């Protein structure tokens, strides 16, 4: 090959030595004829390497002028520089995705083996820390604090009307906190050092991955690639006026009007927060539901309260058009001109171009293969799927448990079945929307009883100027076992935890009424609902709401 006036010749022996030194395979005629003989690369890749490399090497060896083999020569040497990382790397477990599920899986894996790799395509830092739970709660807190000025006058606090909000400064604070949270997760990821591989993983076989040319052969693989927001193709043309939760926290300011399409967790939280910052917000949902609520009484309470803060168009699909000026959003009989749109209509699992078809199993419509929800194993393969990517429970604490299950099973010969924790869902609207245990729509057909408390006149809620909302409880009428709850309630995030813990322990209504309730607290509203529920049970006790001395289950509490 002629380079800078010189000809470089490569002998047959030298071409073979170069290949072997770089951890490839024998480049003799037998290897070319039988690529499956390669001890380093899968047969398909070996065949491609032989086909692309041998002719160029031989051309160099024959001393052909550069003008005739420049393309082959450049390709050859770029390949030779790249091929060393294509030598198979054998590990016990390969984790694809450095989000919550992937990082937690490593905790279980490390109890058994240190021979693993963590593969990440895209930025480090979990979805929760970068674009989800944490920056959204920072944004919501600022909106809540600013909204409190509405109660100052009745409390004798003067000057509320002169308060103003510097929205760019508020958004900077959100980003500062976001960067702090995400930075902590990045540090936790970086600590894995050479076990961390940056690149896109694709399955060649159930236990063989190609990561941008680097071949990983693993005894087990965990897919924990997360998900991303869905934006209809027709709306992509509107550019940066279309927001998602992935882009919202990069905004440096907010316009005067925003439409929020989708009134689930993200849509309600960010929509209400923007409205409290003075933005004209229109919330649009294809269905009548809000935040996942299934109890009609809770839904009615939430709809009434939230519609006082932002316009709600429910029951119609949305459409976006443009006529040279602002965007026009239409839903059924409603239409309005707005400056930007937050699209919160759902998320798509990140499984694109992962080669999941090579697993030999049917894929669901969303591209995710069928898997066992109790073990997270895909078919009978040594492959597990955890976190948002499996679409079952797209919540951080559930992704955490997914990671533990997948990590535990990935380093064992026989996957174990795990019982999941009691379901708990929280929407950080104000009041909170919370579902604990069984939702109303999932209650048993063989009978249940309900009770409720409305917070309009609840003492502590009145003091806090948070006397809005409702709590609904569900129990078995025969045993009194608490089954579930839905609420749109002040301090709902805390009430939900108390109820979820009680449901997981299979406590009854009477068990809970024997617990202490301080005064004055929001939890007294829970006691009121429990008392109402107790009156509807088959077993009516004339005993006071206290444990008798011979009830040993309570003795440890005294």
PDB file of C-alpha atoms in Angstrom, residues 40 65 160 383:
ATOM      1  CA  UNK A  40     -13.310 -16.214  19.312  1.00  0.00           C
ATOM      2  CA  UNK A  65      -0.528   0.374  -5.761  1.00  0.00           C
ATOM      3  CA  UNK A 160     -49.513  38.468  49.245  1.00  0.00           C
ATOM      4  CA  UNK A 383     -32.875 -14.036  30.159  1.00  0.00           C
TER       5      UNK A 383
END
